[in-house]
């Protein structure tokens, strides 16, 4: 994997931005905040039409067989637009775990439907602030799953979930059809993420992987999703950087553009630094897919991208002044998304500890 | 293995062979004169082995290789604490300017060759007591004098002026025009009558910078390196020549592995410090920043290898690494507590936290203060407006002092 994008990859980046921009509508996105269970259909139609749902699915299962770099580039475009559906990242995680399971029946059933966009997945790992609890509370036994997974991204719309649970005292990954689960909407600050508390009461489920292999597969999938999300965060942070820059160049106060004041221009220059550090870490992490140092590369990407997006969300609003805190101005779409993405795939605390464990061998 | 990788391995092997003679251990405890003598021999050894002027044209004594080869060599050279600091400005800025702009080409060739061999050293006389960041505000005067020029004034912060044979200098030839327009660029003989060099100590204890006084110093017109009044452009060109040089994501401090090791051995509340969340957070954030800077460098080198221009993000390195190292060194000293109070004079900043901490304030100012670098990013990369400049457009001699 190269750290330089190929022409094909550059084309994906350009084309995905263009396709999203062509149908972007801030009013529609603002409306999604007010309701649970709704997502942006025009965006999702675009994603399917552009083939983004098929990116990471092997060709044998109807996909394009591309990798993390391509998935990341599309995520970056969706992040810039605060796209109104969360399915691409969760689907990508589910695809990785289906492939890791080697379960031909499950792969044959779900991968072509994920590739075509007919089905969408959720990844139900986290319990509270732990993205991957060593002993998860949900229990799988005798082909059935019991327990609750709170705040699952895409949980309100997904057809199935890959669930981190335990099975006979060992960790396990199981696939549960969400027709058999009850979904309670979380009325959240970013409702387009379709967060749901998923409750399984003896729901039918299929064991994908168990034991140490399950732990490794879950961590690998989480790290991959974290790299995709980090790209999305970079896209968002960069959009805010540009918005702040453009506003500072046009808005005048005291007889000059506010961007001529160092308190403003330095704040924007600092954002540039954070965005470029995060972008560099993302590019590196995507190029380390499947390598021995992938976890630490993923952690670095995730940490710097979360810092960049959160900081950009704070500072871009500050630079916009009053217009930055109005509903119709819409900057809060990014403020909200910066925080929801900071939680999805694990918070900073988790990734800091994981990175230091990778560097020192000492667990937290 | 690519040609570049082979070049890297060959350079590393050569450097490993030289390290016992010229590296950090060989230099420990030497006086300035002794160290300079070793440095000159090292520079000569580099010249003889083909590691001087790596990306310069062969007609100028160079190797005719790419900037990438030069950066690769510098990256390999960095860990050995070789005595290359004396030649940094000389070969990085001053001599290339002479090579490009000197009127007497034969004379220039002799100087370039002598500098490449470490026989002569050049300094760069830009900053003054009244300003460093504000380069166009220099007050040193160059006045017509017969067929030549006469130099009067004072420079400050001149790196290694005390060992320099020549310097390149920017001076004001016309105070009656706006500040950028009345400057001219020259080379000057540092041994000429009327030049006085006074080293002074920095807060970290070392004395590599100087005050330089010019008292009726005569220059011929052949020493002029720019059109009369066109010196500012030449000065900017001078600063751009060294666009490609090895950067250090560690901010010239110890690598993160050294902090991890310290955190394993130090204890907090009876437990290894590496288990403490505050320490883990600091390590994780430092690693993340350094990995990002490193990745920017790696990508820039790949772009150069592919014949493309690296992006402007390469300019982030000094700004972000220097201040981060300053804070990380504070944390390391915290971890050592009163076992970390020792100040070893002349210790290497890449091995010693106290040395890194004491060097950091200088690093954050030298070659562009943090604030100037942020201005440059904002204006050049992001297209934000310049600051309000009350001295803009008015004759230099009417600017309120």
PDB file of N, CA and C in Angstrom, chain A residues 293 295-297 299-300 303 351-363, chain B residues 256-257 259-261 264 274 279-288 291:
ATOM      1  N   UNK A 293       1.902  -3.111  12.595  1.00  0.00           N
ATOM      2  CA  UNK A 293       1.780  -1.866  13.369  1.00  0.00           C
ATOM      3  C   UNK A 293       0.468  -1.137  13.079  1.00  0.00           C
ATOM      4  N   UNK A 295      -2.501  -1.304  14.475  1.00  0.00           N
ATOM      5  CA  UNK A 295      -3.248  -0.791  15.629  1.00  0.00           C
ATOM      6  C   UNK A 295      -2.709   0.558  16.084  1.00  0.00           C
ATOM      7  N   UNK A 296      -1.401   0.673  16.168  1.00  0.00           N
ATOM      8  CA  UNK A 296      -0.885   1.947  16.649  1.00  0.00           C
ATOM      9  C   UNK A 296      -1.049   3.052  15.608  1.00  0.00           C
ATOM     10  N   UNK A 297      -0.982   2.676  14.341  1.00  0.00           N
ATOM     11  CA  UNK A 297      -1.242   3.673  13.289  1.00  0.00           C
ATOM     12  C   UNK A 297      -2.705   4.122  13.340  1.00  0.00           C
ATOM     13  N   UNK A 299      -4.646   4.080  15.985  1.00  0.00           N
ATOM     14  CA  UNK A 299      -4.837   4.885  17.191  1.00  0.00           C
ATOM     15  C   UNK A 299      -4.369   6.315  16.958  1.00  0.00           C
ATOM     16  N   UNK A 300      -3.229   6.464  16.305  1.00  0.00           N
ATOM     17  CA  UNK A 300      -2.710   7.811  16.047  1.00  0.00           C
ATOM     18  C   UNK A 300      -3.662   8.579  15.129  1.00  0.00           C
ATOM     19  N   UNK A 303      -6.850   9.456  17.250  1.00  0.00           N
ATOM     20  CA  UNK A 303      -6.626  10.493  18.263  1.00  0.00           C
ATOM     21  C   UNK A 303      -6.461  11.872  17.614  1.00  0.00           C
ATOM     22  N   UNK A 351      -8.495   5.111  23.158  1.00  0.00           N
ATOM     23  CA  UNK A 351      -7.434   5.042  22.140  1.00  0.00           C
ATOM     24  C   UNK A 351      -6.084   5.447  22.707  1.00  0.00           C
ATOM     25  N   UNK A 352      -6.100   6.372  23.662  1.00  0.00           N
ATOM     26  CA  UNK A 352      -4.828   6.713  24.326  1.00  0.00           C
ATOM     27  C   UNK A 352      -4.260   5.488  25.039  1.00  0.00           C
ATOM     28  N   UNK A 353      -5.127   4.817  25.785  1.00  0.00           N
ATOM     29  CA  UNK A 353      -4.653   3.643  26.527  1.00  0.00           C
ATOM     30  C   UNK A 353      -4.192   2.535  25.577  1.00  0.00           C
ATOM     31  N   UNK A 354      -4.956   2.340  24.521  1.00  0.00           N
ATOM     32  CA  UNK A 354      -4.582   1.281  23.575  1.00  0.00           C
ATOM     33  C   UNK A 354      -3.243   1.599  22.905  1.00  0.00           C
ATOM     34  N   UNK A 355      -3.067   2.865  22.533  1.00  0.00           N
ATOM     35  CA  UNK A 355      -1.816   3.246  21.869  1.00  0.00           C
ATOM     36  C   UNK A 355      -0.626   3.030  22.803  1.00  0.00           C
ATOM     37  N   UNK A 356      -0.775   3.460  24.057  1.00  0.00           N
ATOM     38  CA  UNK A 356       0.349   3.307  24.984  1.00  0.00           C
ATOM     39  C   UNK A 356       0.613   1.820  25.262  1.00  0.00           C
ATOM     40  N   UNK A 357      -0.442   1.022  25.277  1.00  0.00           N
ATOM     41  CA  UNK A 357      -0.228  -0.419  25.440  1.00  0.00           C
ATOM     42  C   UNK A 357       0.566  -0.970  24.259  1.00  0.00           C
ATOM     43  N   UNK A 358       0.255  -0.479  23.060  1.00  0.00           N
ATOM     44  CA  UNK A 358       1.016  -0.911  21.880  1.00  0.00           C
ATOM     45  C   UNK A 358       2.480  -0.466  21.970  1.00  0.00           C
ATOM     46  N   UNK A 359       2.693   0.733  22.501  1.00  0.00           N
ATOM     47  CA  UNK A 359       4.056   1.274  22.542  1.00  0.00           C
ATOM     48  C   UNK A 359       4.888   0.678  23.668  1.00  0.00           C
ATOM     49  N   UNK A 360       4.245   0.387  24.802  1.00  0.00           N
ATOM     50  CA  UNK A 360       4.999  -0.002  25.998  1.00  0.00           C
ATOM     51  C   UNK A 360       4.769  -1.439  26.417  1.00  0.00           C
ATOM     52  N   UNK A 361       3.717  -2.059  25.899  1.00  0.00           N
ATOM     53  CA  UNK A 361       3.369  -3.388  26.351  1.00  0.00           C
ATOM     54  C   UNK A 361       2.659  -3.407  27.698  1.00  0.00           C
ATOM     55  N   UNK A 362       2.442  -2.227  28.277  1.00  0.00           N
ATOM     56  CA  UNK A 362       1.792  -2.163  29.587  1.00  0.00           C
ATOM     57  C   UNK A 362       0.341  -1.722  29.404  1.00  0.00           C
ATOM     58  N   UNK A 363      -0.587  -2.585  29.871  1.00  0.00           N
ATOM     59  CA  UNK A 363      -2.002  -2.252  29.777  1.00  0.00           C
ATOM     60  C   UNK A 363      -2.376  -1.231  30.837  1.00  0.00           C
TER      61      UNK A 363
ATOM     62  N   UNK B 256      10.282   9.444  21.605  1.00  0.00           N
ATOM     63  CA  UNK B 256       9.227   9.089  22.561  1.00  0.00           C
ATOM     64  C   UNK B 256       9.572   7.811  23.340  1.00  0.00           C
ATOM     65  N   UNK B 257      10.351   6.925  22.717  1.00  0.00           N
ATOM     66  CA  UNK B 257      10.739   5.683  23.402  1.00  0.00           C
ATOM     67  C   UNK B 257      11.486   5.992  24.702  1.00  0.00           C
ATOM     68  N   UNK B 259      10.930   8.512  26.704  1.00  0.00           N
ATOM     69  CA  UNK B 259       9.934   8.854  27.726  1.00  0.00           C
ATOM     70  C   UNK B 259       9.202   7.600  28.200  1.00  0.00           C
ATOM     71  N   UNK B 260       8.887   6.712  27.271  1.00  0.00           N
ATOM     72  CA  UNK B 260       8.220   5.457  27.655  1.00  0.00           C
ATOM     73  C   UNK B 260       9.104   4.705  28.649  1.00  0.00           C
ATOM     74  N   UNK B 261      10.384   4.658  28.394  1.00  0.00           N
ATOM     75  CA  UNK B 261      11.301   3.947  29.277  1.00  0.00           C
ATOM     76  C   UNK B 261      11.359   4.613  30.657  1.00  0.00           C
ATOM     77  N   UNK B 264       8.324   3.776  32.619  1.00  0.00           N
ATOM     78  CA  UNK B 264       8.314   2.407  33.155  1.00  0.00           C
ATOM     79  C   UNK B 264       9.039   2.333  34.486  1.00  0.00           C
ATOM     80  N   UNK B 274       3.929   4.511  34.005  1.00  0.00           N
ATOM     81  CA  UNK B 274       3.328   4.169  32.711  1.00  0.00           C
ATOM     82  C   UNK B 274       1.875   3.721  32.882  1.00  0.00           C
ATOM     83  N   UNK B 279       0.044  10.270  32.414  1.00  0.00           N
ATOM     84  CA  UNK B 279       1.272   9.986  31.667  1.00  0.00           C
ATOM     85  C   UNK B 279       0.923   9.303  30.341  1.00  0.00           C
ATOM     86  N   UNK B 280      -0.023   8.389  30.407  1.00  0.00           N
ATOM     87  CA  UNK B 280      -0.418   7.686  29.181  1.00  0.00           C
ATOM     88  C   UNK B 280      -0.977   8.672  28.160  1.00  0.00           C
ATOM     89  N   UNK B 281      -1.798   9.600  28.647  1.00  0.00           N
ATOM     90  CA  UNK B 281      -2.380  10.583  27.714  1.00  0.00           C
ATOM     91  C   UNK B 281      -1.273  11.404  27.065  1.00  0.00           C
ATOM     92  N   UNK B 282      -0.300  11.832  27.865  1.00  0.00           N
ATOM     93  CA  UNK B 282       0.779  12.668  27.321  1.00  0.00           C
ATOM     94  C   UNK B 282       1.604  11.886  26.298  1.00  0.00           C
ATOM     95  N   UNK B 283       1.887  10.632  26.617  1.00  0.00           N
ATOM     96  CA  UNK B 283       2.661   9.809  25.682  1.00  0.00           C
ATOM     97  C   UNK B 283       1.877   9.621  24.385  1.00  0.00           C
ATOM     98  N   UNK B 284       0.595   9.302  24.536  1.00  0.00           N
ATOM     99  CA  UNK B 284      -0.229   9.033  23.350  1.00  0.00           C
ATOM    100  C   UNK B 284      -0.307  10.274  22.455  1.00  0.00           C
ATOM    101  N   UNK B 285      -0.525  11.450  23.064  1.00  0.00           N
ATOM    102  CA  UNK B 285      -0.659  12.668  22.260  1.00  0.00           C
ATOM    103  C   UNK B 285       0.674  13.027  21.594  1.00  0.00           C
ATOM    104  N   UNK B 286       1.767  12.836  22.322  1.00  0.00           N
ATOM    105  CA  UNK B 286       3.082  13.140  21.730  1.00  0.00           C
ATOM    106  C   UNK B 286       3.374  12.204  20.569  1.00  0.00           C
ATOM    107  N   UNK B 287       3.112  10.936  20.789  1.00  0.00           N
ATOM    108  CA  UNK B 287       3.361   9.971  19.721  1.00  0.00           C
ATOM    109  C   UNK B 287       2.545  10.346  18.481  1.00  0.00           C
ATOM    110  N   UNK B 288       1.284  10.698  18.720  1.00  0.00           N
ATOM    111  CA  UNK B 288       0.369  11.008  17.627  1.00  0.00           C
ATOM    112  C   UNK B 288       0.864  12.205  16.806  1.00  0.00           C
ATOM    113  N   UNK B 291       4.106  11.126  14.987  1.00  0.00           N
ATOM    114  CA  UNK B 291       3.803  10.214  13.881  1.00  0.00           C
ATOM    115  C   UNK B 291       3.227  10.994  12.706  1.00  0.00           C
TER     116      UNK B 291
END
